[in-house]
């Protein structure tokens, strides 16, 4: 070792302490706690505001008529009864038929399942063609289809009635399925088009070079990537079609109406004693399918929206 080549550095110096964050006004521990308490208070207040009608409906549906007449809306029932639920399901009068809501649930099932399936499949094919197989005028066609999202229901009533009459589908479940498929196609095409915009075009080009055709690429490449947007579309269409009242009351006849129209007829009945407990039970029964769908698939709906359903 030559003199001066390495100097004696002495004992190592201690590491400097990490810099402290500068205090910010309103960010003290007490302030953060107060802010959090205020936030939770507002959230609880809004939750109570939205859940109070459901709470009143539930209480009323398990009360007897004497309890309803004697107590307040939020008073607990003195005698718990589920007879109104059984009557709403099985024997309440809807118009001149006293068979409850049961047959009308079947009508809604026969309407919703094919309408949701057909509109979802057609929307997926439309979105695929508009993004991966662009052709002259595709943007114009998409703009015209998008225009359908903003047309109010009332505007299409007369043209739809004329088309259904010419097709021989007036007053039938099949005609109502056609109406909902046509009206929902704008939304399902928009959802799938925006989702497929996020898929690289190179995948389709590579598959085309390998000899894959239109449907082979769709079923082997695009469709396996589509569960998030399929869930979003199914939930959206199910909710829209199941909850629809205007198309159901306009394009169906007695006995073939969906459950939402039957609920209106049951509640609006002016004959006999007004049974509010049966009305409330019928309303909850009618709302149960959509509540169950959101409870089971709500998280998938949020994921699908985040994955590109409403982007583009």
PDB file of C-alpha atoms in Angstrom:
ATOM      1  CA  UNK A   1       0.000   0.000   0.000  1.00  0.00           C
ATOM      2  CA  UNK A   2       1.471   3.281  -1.104  1.00  0.00           C
ATOM      3  CA  UNK A   3       1.305   6.306   1.139  1.00  0.00           C
ATOM      4  CA  UNK A   4      -1.746   8.469   0.409  1.00  0.00           C
ATOM      5  CA  UNK A   5      -3.462   5.966  -1.959  1.00  0.00           C
ATOM      6  CA  UNK A   6      -6.123   5.205   0.628  1.00  0.00           C
ATOM      7  CA  UNK A   7      -6.929   7.716   3.295  1.00  0.00           C
ATOM      8  CA  UNK A   8      -8.216   6.726   6.732  1.00  0.00           C
ATOM      9  CA  UNK A   9     -11.903   7.586   6.565  1.00  0.00           C
ATOM     10  CA  UNK A  10     -12.513   6.981  10.279  1.00  0.00           C
ATOM     11  CA  UNK A  11     -15.764   5.515  11.730  1.00  0.00           C
ATOM     12  CA  UNK A  12     -18.825   5.510   9.373  1.00  0.00           C
ATOM     13  CA  UNK A  13     -21.174   8.442   9.737  1.00  0.00           C
ATOM     14  CA  UNK A  14     -24.793   7.672  10.899  1.00  0.00           C
ATOM     15  CA  UNK A  15     -27.467   7.726   8.216  1.00  0.00           C
ATOM     16  CA  UNK A  16     -29.414  10.984   8.075  1.00  0.00           C
ATOM     17  CA  UNK A  17     -32.953  10.806   9.495  1.00  0.00           C
ATOM     18  CA  UNK A  18     -35.785  10.673   6.918  1.00  0.00           C
ATOM     19  CA  UNK A  19     -37.277  14.073   6.154  1.00  0.00           C
ATOM     20  CA  UNK A  20     -40.449  14.856   8.001  1.00  0.00           C
ATOM     21  CA  UNK A  21     -43.528  15.742   6.046  1.00  0.00           C
ATOM     22  CA  UNK A  22     -44.429  19.333   6.424  1.00  0.00           C
ATOM     23  CA  UNK A  23     -47.624  19.758   8.451  1.00  0.00           C
ATOM     24  CA  UNK A  24     -50.589  20.772   6.321  1.00  0.00           C
ATOM     25  CA  UNK A  25     -53.431  22.809   7.631  1.00  0.00           C
ATOM     26  CA  UNK A  26     -56.491  20.599   8.315  1.00  0.00           C
ATOM     27  CA  UNK A  27     -54.457  17.330   8.182  1.00  0.00           C
ATOM     28  CA  UNK A  28     -53.876  16.841  11.896  1.00  0.00           C
ATOM     29  CA  UNK A  29     -54.997  13.602  13.540  1.00  0.00           C
ATOM     30  CA  UNK A  30     -58.001  15.299  15.097  1.00  0.00           C
ATOM     31  CA  UNK A  31     -58.971  16.881  11.800  1.00  0.00           C
ATOM     32  CA  UNK A  32     -58.734  13.608   9.928  1.00  0.00           C
ATOM     33  CA  UNK A  33     -60.852  11.867  12.552  1.00  0.00           C
ATOM     34  CA  UNK A  34     -63.502  14.580  12.396  1.00  0.00           C
ATOM     35  CA  UNK A  35     -63.503  14.412   8.595  1.00  0.00           C
ATOM     36  CA  UNK A  36     -63.939  10.644   8.655  1.00  0.00           C
ATOM     37  CA  UNK A  37     -66.771  10.838  11.187  1.00  0.00           C
ATOM     38  CA  UNK A  38     -68.513  13.473   9.092  1.00  0.00           C
ATOM     39  CA  UNK A  39     -68.103  11.367   5.956  1.00  0.00           C
ATOM     40  CA  UNK A  40     -69.577   8.296   7.616  1.00  0.00           C
ATOM     41  CA  UNK A  41     -72.429  10.339   9.040  1.00  0.00           C
ATOM     42  CA  UNK A  42     -73.356  11.627   5.579  1.00  0.00           C
ATOM     43  CA  UNK A  43     -73.138   8.118   4.091  1.00  0.00           C
ATOM     44  CA  UNK A  44     -75.306   6.646   6.859  1.00  0.00           C
ATOM     45  CA  UNK A  45     -77.826   9.452   6.410  1.00  0.00           C
ATOM     46  CA  UNK A  46     -78.116   8.808   2.665  1.00  0.00           C
ATOM     47  CA  UNK A  47     -78.321   5.041   3.221  1.00  0.00           C
ATOM     48  CA  UNK A  48     -81.185   5.509   5.678  1.00  0.00           C
ATOM     49  CA  UNK A  49     -82.914   7.882   3.279  1.00  0.00           C
ATOM     50  CA  UNK A  50     -82.821   5.354   0.446  1.00  0.00           C
ATOM     51  CA  UNK A  51     -83.570   2.287   2.568  1.00  0.00           C
ATOM     52  CA  UNK A  52     -86.449   3.785   4.558  1.00  0.00           C
ATOM     53  CA  UNK A  53     -89.092   3.131   1.841  1.00  0.00           C
ATOM     54  CA  UNK A  54     -87.965  -0.488   1.582  1.00  0.00           C
ATOM     55  CA  UNK A  55     -88.104  -0.808   5.370  1.00  0.00           C
ATOM     56  CA  UNK A  56     -91.669   0.573   5.428  1.00  0.00           C
ATOM     57  CA  UNK A  57     -92.693  -1.801   2.633  1.00  0.00           C
ATOM     58  CA  UNK A  58     -91.271  -4.801   4.470  1.00  0.00           C
ATOM     59  CA  UNK A  59     -92.994  -3.843   7.734  1.00  0.00           C
ATOM     60  CA  UNK A  60     -96.322  -3.213   6.020  1.00  0.00           C
ATOM     61  CA  UNK A  61     -96.175  -6.491   4.112  1.00  0.00           C
ATOM     62  CA  UNK A  62     -96.018  -8.545   7.332  1.00  0.00           C
ATOM     63  CA  UNK A  63     -98.734  -6.643   9.201  1.00  0.00           C
ATOM     64  CA  UNK A  64    -102.407  -7.413   9.402  1.00  0.00           C
ATOM     65  CA  UNK A  65    -104.875  -4.844   8.105  1.00  0.00           C
ATOM     66  CA  UNK A  66    -105.844  -4.013  11.694  1.00  0.00           C
ATOM     67  CA  UNK A  67    -102.201  -3.273  12.526  1.00  0.00           C
ATOM     68  CA  UNK A  68    -101.891  -1.046   9.475  1.00  0.00           C
ATOM     69  CA  UNK A  69    -104.997   0.949  10.387  1.00  0.00           C
ATOM     70  CA  UNK A  70    -104.040   1.303  14.067  1.00  0.00           C
ATOM     71  CA  UNK A  71    -100.280   1.995  13.913  1.00  0.00           C
ATOM     72  CA  UNK A  72     -97.851   4.301  12.163  1.00  0.00           C
ATOM     73  CA  UNK A  73     -95.816   3.450   9.068  1.00  0.00           C
ATOM     74  CA  UNK A  74     -92.682   2.503  10.991  1.00  0.00           C
ATOM     75  CA  UNK A  75     -94.389   0.793  13.938  1.00  0.00           C
ATOM     76  CA  UNK A  76     -93.433  -2.846  14.417  1.00  0.00           C
ATOM     77  CA  UNK A  77     -96.220  -5.373  13.742  1.00  0.00           C
ATOM     78  CA  UNK A  78     -98.110  -6.635  16.776  1.00  0.00           C
ATOM     79  CA  UNK A  79     -99.035  -9.797  14.883  1.00  0.00           C
ATOM     80  CA  UNK A  80     -96.515 -11.102  12.365  1.00  0.00           C
ATOM     81  CA  UNK A  81     -98.147 -12.652   9.290  1.00  0.00           C
ATOM     82  CA  UNK A  82     -96.947 -13.870   5.900  1.00  0.00           C
ATOM     83  CA  UNK A  83    -100.439 -14.329   4.543  1.00  0.00           C
ATOM     84  CA  UNK A  84    -100.159 -11.191   2.342  1.00  0.00           C
ATOM     85  CA  UNK A  85     -97.087 -12.706   0.619  1.00  0.00           C
ATOM     86  CA  UNK A  86     -98.932 -15.937  -0.117  1.00  0.00           C
ATOM     87  CA  UNK A  87    -101.954 -14.040  -1.396  1.00  0.00           C
ATOM     88  CA  UNK A  88     -99.838 -11.744  -3.611  1.00  0.00           C
ATOM     89  CA  UNK A  89     -98.133 -14.765  -5.139  1.00  0.00           C
ATOM     90  CA  UNK A  90    -101.070 -17.124  -5.503  1.00  0.00           C
ATOM     91  CA  UNK A  91    -104.545 -15.608  -5.212  1.00  0.00           C
ATOM     92  CA  UNK A  92    -104.583 -11.798  -5.452  1.00  0.00           C
ATOM     93  CA  UNK A  93    -106.862 -10.430  -8.182  1.00  0.00           C
ATOM     94  CA  UNK A  94    -105.124  -8.922 -11.219  1.00  0.00           C
ATOM     95  CA  UNK A  95    -107.986  -7.506 -13.228  1.00  0.00           C
ATOM     96  CA  UNK A  96    -110.622 -10.217 -13.448  1.00  0.00           C
ATOM     97  CA  UNK A  97    -108.178 -13.083 -12.821  1.00  0.00           C
ATOM     98  CA  UNK A  98    -107.495 -13.975  -9.192  1.00  0.00           C
ATOM     99  CA  UNK A  99    -104.340 -16.063  -9.676  1.00  0.00           C
ATOM    100  CA  UNK A 100    -101.794 -13.745  -8.066  1.00  0.00           C
ATOM    101  CA  UNK A 101     -98.525 -12.713  -9.711  1.00  0.00           C
ATOM    102  CA  UNK A 102     -97.334 -16.255 -10.362  1.00  0.00           C
ATOM    103  CA  UNK A 103     -98.405 -16.583 -14.029  1.00  0.00           C
ATOM    104  CA  UNK A 104     -97.055 -13.128 -14.839  1.00  0.00           C
ATOM    105  CA  UNK A 105     -93.595 -14.053 -13.531  1.00  0.00           C
ATOM    106  CA  UNK A 106     -93.601 -16.811 -16.125  1.00  0.00           C
ATOM    107  CA  UNK A 107     -94.502 -14.248 -18.804  1.00  0.00           C
ATOM    108  CA  UNK A 108     -91.577 -12.058 -17.709  1.00  0.00           C
ATOM    109  CA  UNK A 109     -89.263 -15.064 -17.771  1.00  0.00           C
ATOM    110  CA  UNK A 110     -90.376 -15.981 -21.305  1.00  0.00           C
ATOM    111  CA  UNK A 111     -89.763 -12.376 -22.314  1.00  0.00           C
ATOM    112  CA  UNK A 112     -86.493 -11.536 -20.574  1.00  0.00           C
ATOM    113  CA  UNK A 113     -84.383 -14.619 -21.297  1.00  0.00           C
ATOM    114  CA  UNK A 114     -84.622 -14.634 -25.122  1.00  0.00           C
ATOM    115  CA  UNK A 115     -84.623 -10.830 -25.409  1.00  0.00           C
ATOM    116  CA  UNK A 116     -81.436 -10.529 -23.338  1.00  0.00           C
ATOM    117  CA  UNK A 117     -79.725 -13.416 -25.141  1.00  0.00           C
ATOM    118  CA  UNK A 118     -80.554 -12.212 -28.673  1.00  0.00           C
ATOM    119  CA  UNK A 119     -79.675  -8.565 -28.047  1.00  0.00           C
ATOM    120  CA  UNK A 120     -76.392  -9.552 -26.366  1.00  0.00           C
ATOM    121  CA  UNK A 121     -75.303 -11.850 -29.217  1.00  0.00           C
ATOM    122  CA  UNK A 122     -76.238  -9.321 -31.911  1.00  0.00           C
ATOM    123  CA  UNK A 123     -74.556  -6.501 -29.990  1.00  0.00           C
ATOM    124  CA  UNK A 124     -71.349  -8.549 -29.719  1.00  0.00           C
ATOM    125  CA  UNK A 125     -71.311  -9.272 -33.454  1.00  0.00           C
ATOM    126  CA  UNK A 126     -72.035  -5.622 -34.258  1.00  0.00           C
ATOM    127  CA  UNK A 127     -69.288  -4.373 -31.970  1.00  0.00           C
ATOM    128  CA  UNK A 128     -66.842  -6.889 -33.438  1.00  0.00           C
ATOM    129  CA  UNK A 129     -67.647  -5.953 -37.046  1.00  0.00           C
ATOM    130  CA  UNK A 130     -67.515  -2.211 -36.355  1.00  0.00           C
ATOM    131  CA  UNK A 131     -64.084  -2.375 -34.719  1.00  0.00           C
ATOM    132  CA  UNK A 132     -62.162  -5.230 -36.364  1.00  0.00           C
ATOM    133  CA  UNK A 133     -63.756  -5.408 -39.834  1.00  0.00           C
ATOM    134  CA  UNK A 134     -64.216  -1.763 -40.657  1.00  0.00           C
ATOM    135  CA  UNK A 135     -65.916  -1.064 -43.960  1.00  0.00           C
ATOM    136  CA  UNK A 136     -66.917   2.123 -45.818  1.00  0.00           C
ATOM    137  CA  UNK A 137     -69.679   3.821 -43.895  1.00  0.00           C
ATOM    138  CA  UNK A 138     -69.100   1.874 -40.662  1.00  0.00           C
ATOM    139  CA  UNK A 139     -68.690   5.076 -38.651  1.00  0.00           C
ATOM    140  CA  UNK A 140     -71.937   6.451 -40.071  1.00  0.00           C
ATOM    141  CA  UNK A 141     -73.774   3.220 -39.245  1.00  0.00           C
ATOM    142  CA  UNK A 142     -72.436   3.283 -35.696  1.00  0.00           C
ATOM    143  CA  UNK A 143     -73.472   6.934 -35.308  1.00  0.00           C
ATOM    144  CA  UNK A 144     -76.995   6.100 -36.488  1.00  0.00           C
ATOM    145  CA  UNK A 145     -77.188   3.147 -34.083  1.00  0.00           C
ATOM    146  CA  UNK A 146     -75.889   5.340 -31.268  1.00  0.00           C
ATOM    147  CA  UNK A 147     -78.671   7.786 -32.056  1.00  0.00           C
ATOM    148  CA  UNK A 148     -81.120   5.076 -31.023  1.00  0.00           C
ATOM    149  CA  UNK A 149     -79.858   5.295 -27.430  1.00  0.00           C
ATOM    150  CA  UNK A 150     -81.375   8.753 -27.100  1.00  0.00           C
ATOM    151  CA  UNK A 151     -84.801   8.113 -28.606  1.00  0.00           C
ATOM    152  CA  UNK A 152     -87.509   8.141 -25.903  1.00  0.00           C
ATOM    153  CA  UNK A 153     -89.760   5.113 -25.582  1.00  0.00           C
ATOM    154  CA  UNK A 154     -92.867   7.122 -26.403  1.00  0.00           C
ATOM    155  CA  UNK A 155     -91.538   8.125 -29.831  1.00  0.00           C
ATOM    156  CA  UNK A 156     -91.358   4.556 -31.128  1.00  0.00           C
ATOM    157  CA  UNK A 157     -94.731   3.338 -29.850  1.00  0.00           C
ATOM    158  CA  UNK A 158     -96.731   3.973 -33.024  1.00  0.00           C
ATOM    159  CA  UNK A 159     -94.059   2.758 -35.507  1.00  0.00           C
ATOM    160  CA  UNK A 160     -93.515  -0.360 -33.401  1.00  0.00           C
ATOM    161  CA  UNK A 161     -97.245  -1.045 -33.197  1.00  0.00           C
ATOM    162  CA  UNK A 162     -97.489  -0.748 -36.992  1.00  0.00           C
ATOM    163  CA  UNK A 163     -94.545  -3.112 -37.547  1.00  0.00           C
ATOM    164  CA  UNK A 164     -95.883  -5.669 -35.084  1.00  0.00           C
ATOM    165  CA  UNK A 165     -99.275  -5.546 -36.734  1.00  0.00           C
ATOM    166  CA  UNK A 166     -97.785  -6.125 -40.195  1.00  0.00           C
ATOM    167  CA  UNK A 167     -95.672  -8.987 -38.841  1.00  0.00           C
ATOM    168  CA  UNK A 168     -98.620 -10.613 -37.102  1.00  0.00           C
ATOM    169  CA  UNK A 169     -96.951 -10.316 -33.693  1.00  0.00           C
ATOM    170  CA  UNK A 170     -99.265  -7.753 -32.087  1.00  0.00           C
ATOM    171  CA  UNK A 171    -100.276  -8.606 -28.526  1.00  0.00           C
ATOM    172  CA  UNK A 172     -97.821 -11.482 -28.167  1.00  0.00           C
ATOM    173  CA  UNK A 173     -94.731 -12.182 -26.091  1.00  0.00           C
ATOM    174  CA  UNK A 174     -92.777 -12.741 -29.339  1.00  0.00           C
ATOM    175  CA  UNK A 175     -93.679  -9.230 -30.476  1.00  0.00           C
ATOM    176  CA  UNK A 176     -92.522  -7.768 -27.151  1.00  0.00           C
ATOM    177  CA  UNK A 177     -89.242  -9.691 -27.469  1.00  0.00           C
ATOM    178  CA  UNK A 178     -88.711  -8.130 -30.910  1.00  0.00           C
ATOM    179  CA  UNK A 179     -89.394  -4.639 -29.530  1.00  0.00           C
ATOM    180  CA  UNK A 180     -86.858  -5.017 -26.717  1.00  0.00           C
ATOM    181  CA  UNK A 181     -84.230  -6.566 -28.996  1.00  0.00           C
ATOM    182  CA  UNK A 182     -84.510  -3.684 -31.464  1.00  0.00           C
ATOM    183  CA  UNK A 183     -84.537  -1.007 -28.782  1.00  0.00           C
ATOM    184  CA  UNK A 184     -81.691  -2.568 -26.796  1.00  0.00           C
ATOM    185  CA  UNK A 185     -79.435  -3.177 -29.790  1.00  0.00           C
ATOM    186  CA  UNK A 186     -78.073   0.379 -29.690  1.00  0.00           C
ATOM    187  CA  UNK A 187     -76.877  -0.071 -26.120  1.00  0.00           C
ATOM    188  CA  UNK A 188     -75.410  -3.547 -26.547  1.00  0.00           C
ATOM    189  CA  UNK A 189     -73.577  -2.501 -29.723  1.00  0.00           C
ATOM    190  CA  UNK A 190     -72.160   0.532 -27.921  1.00  0.00           C
ATOM    191  CA  UNK A 191     -70.946  -1.594 -25.003  1.00  0.00           C
ATOM    192  CA  UNK A 192     -69.231  -4.228 -27.137  1.00  0.00           C
ATOM    193  CA  UNK A 193     -67.826  -1.734 -29.648  1.00  0.00           C
ATOM    194  CA  UNK A 194     -66.143   0.257 -26.872  1.00  0.00           C
ATOM    195  CA  UNK A 195     -64.812  -2.920 -25.251  1.00  0.00           C
ATOM    196  CA  UNK A 196     -63.377  -4.332 -28.493  1.00  0.00           C
ATOM    197  CA  UNK A 197     -61.676  -1.013 -29.207  1.00  0.00           C
ATOM    198  CA  UNK A 198     -59.254  -1.949 -26.399  1.00  0.00           C
ATOM    199  CA  UNK A 199     -58.304  -5.255 -28.103  1.00  0.00           C
ATOM    200  CA  UNK A 200     -55.170  -4.866 -30.302  1.00  0.00           C
ATOM    201  CA  UNK A 201     -55.855  -5.106 -34.020  1.00  0.00           C
ATOM    202  CA  UNK A 202     -52.643  -7.106 -34.418  1.00  0.00           C
ATOM    203  CA  UNK A 203     -54.372 -10.138 -32.908  1.00  0.00           C
ATOM    204  CA  UNK A 204     -57.007 -10.102 -35.638  1.00  0.00           C
ATOM    205  CA  UNK A 205     -54.410  -9.478 -38.372  1.00  0.00           C
ATOM    206  CA  UNK A 206     -52.285 -12.391 -37.155  1.00  0.00           C
ATOM    207  CA  UNK A 207     -55.329 -14.685 -37.083  1.00  0.00           C
ATOM    208  CA  UNK A 208     -56.305 -13.530 -40.581  1.00  0.00           C
ATOM    209  CA  UNK A 209     -52.809 -14.342 -41.881  1.00  0.00           C
ATOM    210  CA  UNK A 210     -53.172 -17.808 -40.344  1.00  0.00           C
ATOM    211  CA  UNK A 211     -56.347 -18.302 -42.355  1.00  0.00           C
ATOM    212  CA  UNK A 212     -59.007 -17.692 -39.709  1.00  0.00           C
ATOM    213  CA  UNK A 213     -62.263 -16.206 -40.933  1.00  0.00           C
ATOM    214  CA  UNK A 214     -64.819 -13.777 -39.453  1.00  0.00           C
ATOM    215  CA  UNK A 215     -66.605 -16.170 -37.124  1.00  0.00           C
ATOM    216  CA  UNK A 216     -63.496 -18.225 -36.239  1.00  0.00           C
ATOM    217  CA  UNK A 217     -61.740 -15.074 -35.003  1.00  0.00           C
ATOM    218  CA  UNK A 218     -64.833 -14.005 -33.113  1.00  0.00           C
ATOM    219  CA  UNK A 219     -65.445 -17.310 -31.347  1.00  0.00           C
ATOM    220  CA  UNK A 220     -61.773 -18.249 -30.770  1.00  0.00           C
ATOM    221  CA  UNK A 221     -60.201 -14.874 -29.913  1.00  0.00           C
ATOM    222  CA  UNK A 222     -62.711 -12.125 -29.142  1.00  0.00           C
ATOM    223  CA  UNK A 223     -65.404 -14.095 -27.316  1.00  0.00           C
ATOM    224  CA  UNK A 224     -63.057 -15.702 -24.718  1.00  0.00           C
ATOM    225  CA  UNK A 225     -61.895 -12.181 -23.819  1.00  0.00           C
ATOM    226  CA  UNK A 226     -65.445 -10.864 -23.436  1.00  0.00           C
ATOM    227  CA  UNK A 227     -66.889 -12.175 -20.116  1.00  0.00           C
ATOM    228  CA  UNK A 228     -66.611  -8.757 -18.360  1.00  0.00           C
ATOM    229  CA  UNK A 229     -68.566  -6.943 -21.049  1.00  0.00           C
ATOM    230  CA  UNK A 230     -71.007  -9.830 -21.445  1.00  0.00           C
ATOM    231  CA  UNK A 231     -71.861  -9.581 -17.738  1.00  0.00           C
ATOM    232  CA  UNK A 232     -72.343  -5.815 -18.016  1.00  0.00           C
ATOM    233  CA  UNK A 233     -74.601  -6.199 -21.029  1.00  0.00           C
ATOM    234  CA  UNK A 234     -76.677  -8.972 -19.487  1.00  0.00           C
ATOM    235  CA  UNK A 235     -77.231  -7.026 -16.266  1.00  0.00           C
ATOM    236  CA  UNK A 236     -78.089  -3.859 -18.190  1.00  0.00           C
ATOM    237  CA  UNK A 237     -80.513  -5.556 -20.558  1.00  0.00           C
ATOM    238  CA  UNK A 238     -82.078  -7.702 -17.860  1.00  0.00           C
ATOM    239  CA  UNK A 239     -82.789  -4.644 -15.714  1.00  0.00           C
ATOM    240  CA  UNK A 240     -84.133  -2.578 -18.602  1.00  0.00           C
ATOM    241  CA  UNK A 241     -86.383  -5.290 -19.997  1.00  0.00           C
ATOM    242  CA  UNK A 242     -87.621  -6.718 -16.710  1.00  0.00           C
ATOM    243  CA  UNK A 243     -88.449  -3.295 -15.252  1.00  0.00           C
ATOM    244  CA  UNK A 244     -90.099  -2.005 -18.422  1.00  0.00           C
ATOM    245  CA  UNK A 245     -93.726  -1.007 -18.083  1.00  0.00           C
ATOM    246  CA  UNK A 246     -94.567   1.136 -21.124  1.00  0.00           C
ATOM    247  CA  UNK A 247     -93.764  -1.443 -23.825  1.00  0.00           C
ATOM    248  CA  UNK A 248     -95.371  -4.188 -21.741  1.00  0.00           C
ATOM    249  CA  UNK A 249     -98.662  -2.349 -21.292  1.00  0.00           C
ATOM    250  CA  UNK A 250     -98.680  -1.144 -24.921  1.00  0.00           C
ATOM    251  CA  UNK A 251     -97.839  -4.308 -26.842  1.00  0.00           C
ATOM    252  CA  UNK A 252     -99.419  -7.124 -24.816  1.00  0.00           C
ATOM    253  CA  UNK A 253    -102.959  -8.221 -24.045  1.00  0.00           C
ATOM    254  CA  UNK A 254    -104.596  -9.543 -20.892  1.00  0.00           C
ATOM    255  CA  UNK A 255    -103.029 -12.782 -19.718  1.00  0.00           C
ATOM    256  CA  UNK A 256     -99.772 -12.233 -21.609  1.00  0.00           C
ATOM    257  CA  UNK A 257     -98.551  -9.206 -19.694  1.00  0.00           C
ATOM    258  CA  UNK A 258     -95.226  -9.059 -17.818  1.00  0.00           C
ATOM    259  CA  UNK A 259     -95.182  -8.880 -14.037  1.00  0.00           C
ATOM    260  CA  UNK A 260     -94.639  -5.103 -13.896  1.00  0.00           C
ATOM    261  CA  UNK A 261     -97.939  -4.512 -15.714  1.00  0.00           C
ATOM    262  CA  UNK A 262     -99.660  -7.093 -13.514  1.00  0.00           C
ATOM    263  CA  UNK A 263     -98.363  -5.320 -10.396  1.00  0.00           C
ATOM    264  CA  UNK A 264     -99.855  -2.050 -11.612  1.00  0.00           C
ATOM    265  CA  UNK A 265    -103.201  -3.721 -12.255  1.00  0.00           C
ATOM    266  CA  UNK A 266    -103.141  -5.396  -8.847  1.00  0.00           C
ATOM    267  CA  UNK A 267    -102.339  -2.201  -6.945  1.00  0.00           C
ATOM    268  CA  UNK A 268    -104.733  -0.062  -9.010  1.00  0.00           C
ATOM    269  CA  UNK A 269    -107.654  -2.419  -8.476  1.00  0.00           C
ATOM    270  CA  UNK A 270    -110.567  -0.462  -7.002  1.00  0.00           C
ATOM    271  CA  UNK A 271    -112.817  -3.376  -6.053  1.00  0.00           C
ATOM    272  CA  UNK A 272    -113.123  -4.742  -2.513  1.00  0.00           C
ATOM    273  CA  UNK A 273    -111.098  -3.727   0.549  1.00  0.00           C
ATOM    274  CA  UNK A 274    -107.772  -2.012  -0.163  1.00  0.00           C
ATOM    275  CA  UNK A 275    -105.122  -4.447   1.126  1.00  0.00           C
ATOM    276  CA  UNK A 276    -101.933  -2.431   1.506  1.00  0.00           C
ATOM    277  CA  UNK A 277    -100.034  -5.397   2.961  1.00  0.00           C
ATOM    278  CA  UNK A 278    -100.749  -7.452  -0.184  1.00  0.00           C
ATOM    279  CA  UNK A 279     -99.750  -4.513  -2.393  1.00  0.00           C
ATOM    280  CA  UNK A 280     -96.440  -4.112  -0.581  1.00  0.00           C
ATOM    281  CA  UNK A 281     -95.704  -7.838  -0.690  1.00  0.00           C
ATOM    282  CA  UNK A 282     -96.483  -7.872  -4.426  1.00  0.00           C
ATOM    283  CA  UNK A 283     -94.170  -4.904  -5.024  1.00  0.00           C
ATOM    284  CA  UNK A 284     -91.298  -6.591  -3.162  1.00  0.00           C
ATOM    285  CA  UNK A 285     -91.873  -9.868  -4.994  1.00  0.00           C
ATOM    286  CA  UNK A 286     -91.747  -8.014  -8.315  1.00  0.00           C
ATOM    287  CA  UNK A 287     -88.505  -6.245  -7.401  1.00  0.00           C
ATOM    288  CA  UNK A 288     -86.757  -9.349  -6.046  1.00  0.00           C
ATOM    289  CA  UNK A 289     -85.213 -10.611  -9.353  1.00  0.00           C
ATOM    290  CA  UNK A 290     -83.395  -7.362 -10.092  1.00  0.00           C
ATOM    291  CA  UNK A 291     -82.260  -7.054  -6.471  1.00  0.00           C
ATOM    292  CA  UNK A 292     -80.896 -10.601  -6.578  1.00  0.00           C
ATOM    293  CA  UNK A 293     -79.097  -9.953  -9.881  1.00  0.00           C
ATOM    294  CA  UNK A 294     -77.380  -6.876  -8.510  1.00  0.00           C
ATOM    295  CA  UNK A 295     -76.526  -8.585  -5.219  1.00  0.00           C
ATOM    296  CA  UNK A 296     -74.964 -11.569  -7.006  1.00  0.00           C
ATOM    297  CA  UNK A 297     -73.362  -9.903 -10.034  1.00  0.00           C
ATOM    298  CA  UNK A 298     -72.939  -6.287  -8.925  1.00  0.00           C
ATOM    299  CA  UNK A 299     -69.164  -6.553  -8.489  1.00  0.00           C
ATOM    300  CA  UNK A 300     -68.808  -8.018 -11.986  1.00  0.00           C
ATOM    301  CA  UNK A 301     -70.847  -5.095 -13.324  1.00  0.00           C
ATOM    302  CA  UNK A 302     -68.379  -2.607 -11.810  1.00  0.00           C
ATOM    303  CA  UNK A 303     -65.394  -4.574 -13.149  1.00  0.00           C
ATOM    304  CA  UNK A 304     -66.935  -4.671 -16.615  1.00  0.00           C
ATOM    305  CA  UNK A 305     -67.518  -0.937 -16.609  1.00  0.00           C
ATOM    306  CA  UNK A 306     -63.892  -0.407 -15.578  1.00  0.00           C
ATOM    307  CA  UNK A 307     -62.729  -2.738 -18.362  1.00  0.00           C
ATOM    308  CA  UNK A 308     -64.018  -0.531 -21.141  1.00  0.00           C
ATOM    309  CA  UNK A 309     -67.780  -0.840 -21.340  1.00  0.00           C
ATOM    310  CA  UNK A 310     -68.389   2.897 -21.298  1.00  0.00           C
ATOM    311  CA  UNK A 311     -65.063   4.093 -22.673  1.00  0.00           C
ATOM    312  CA  UNK A 312     -64.250   5.162 -26.201  1.00  0.00           C
TER     313      UNK A 312
END
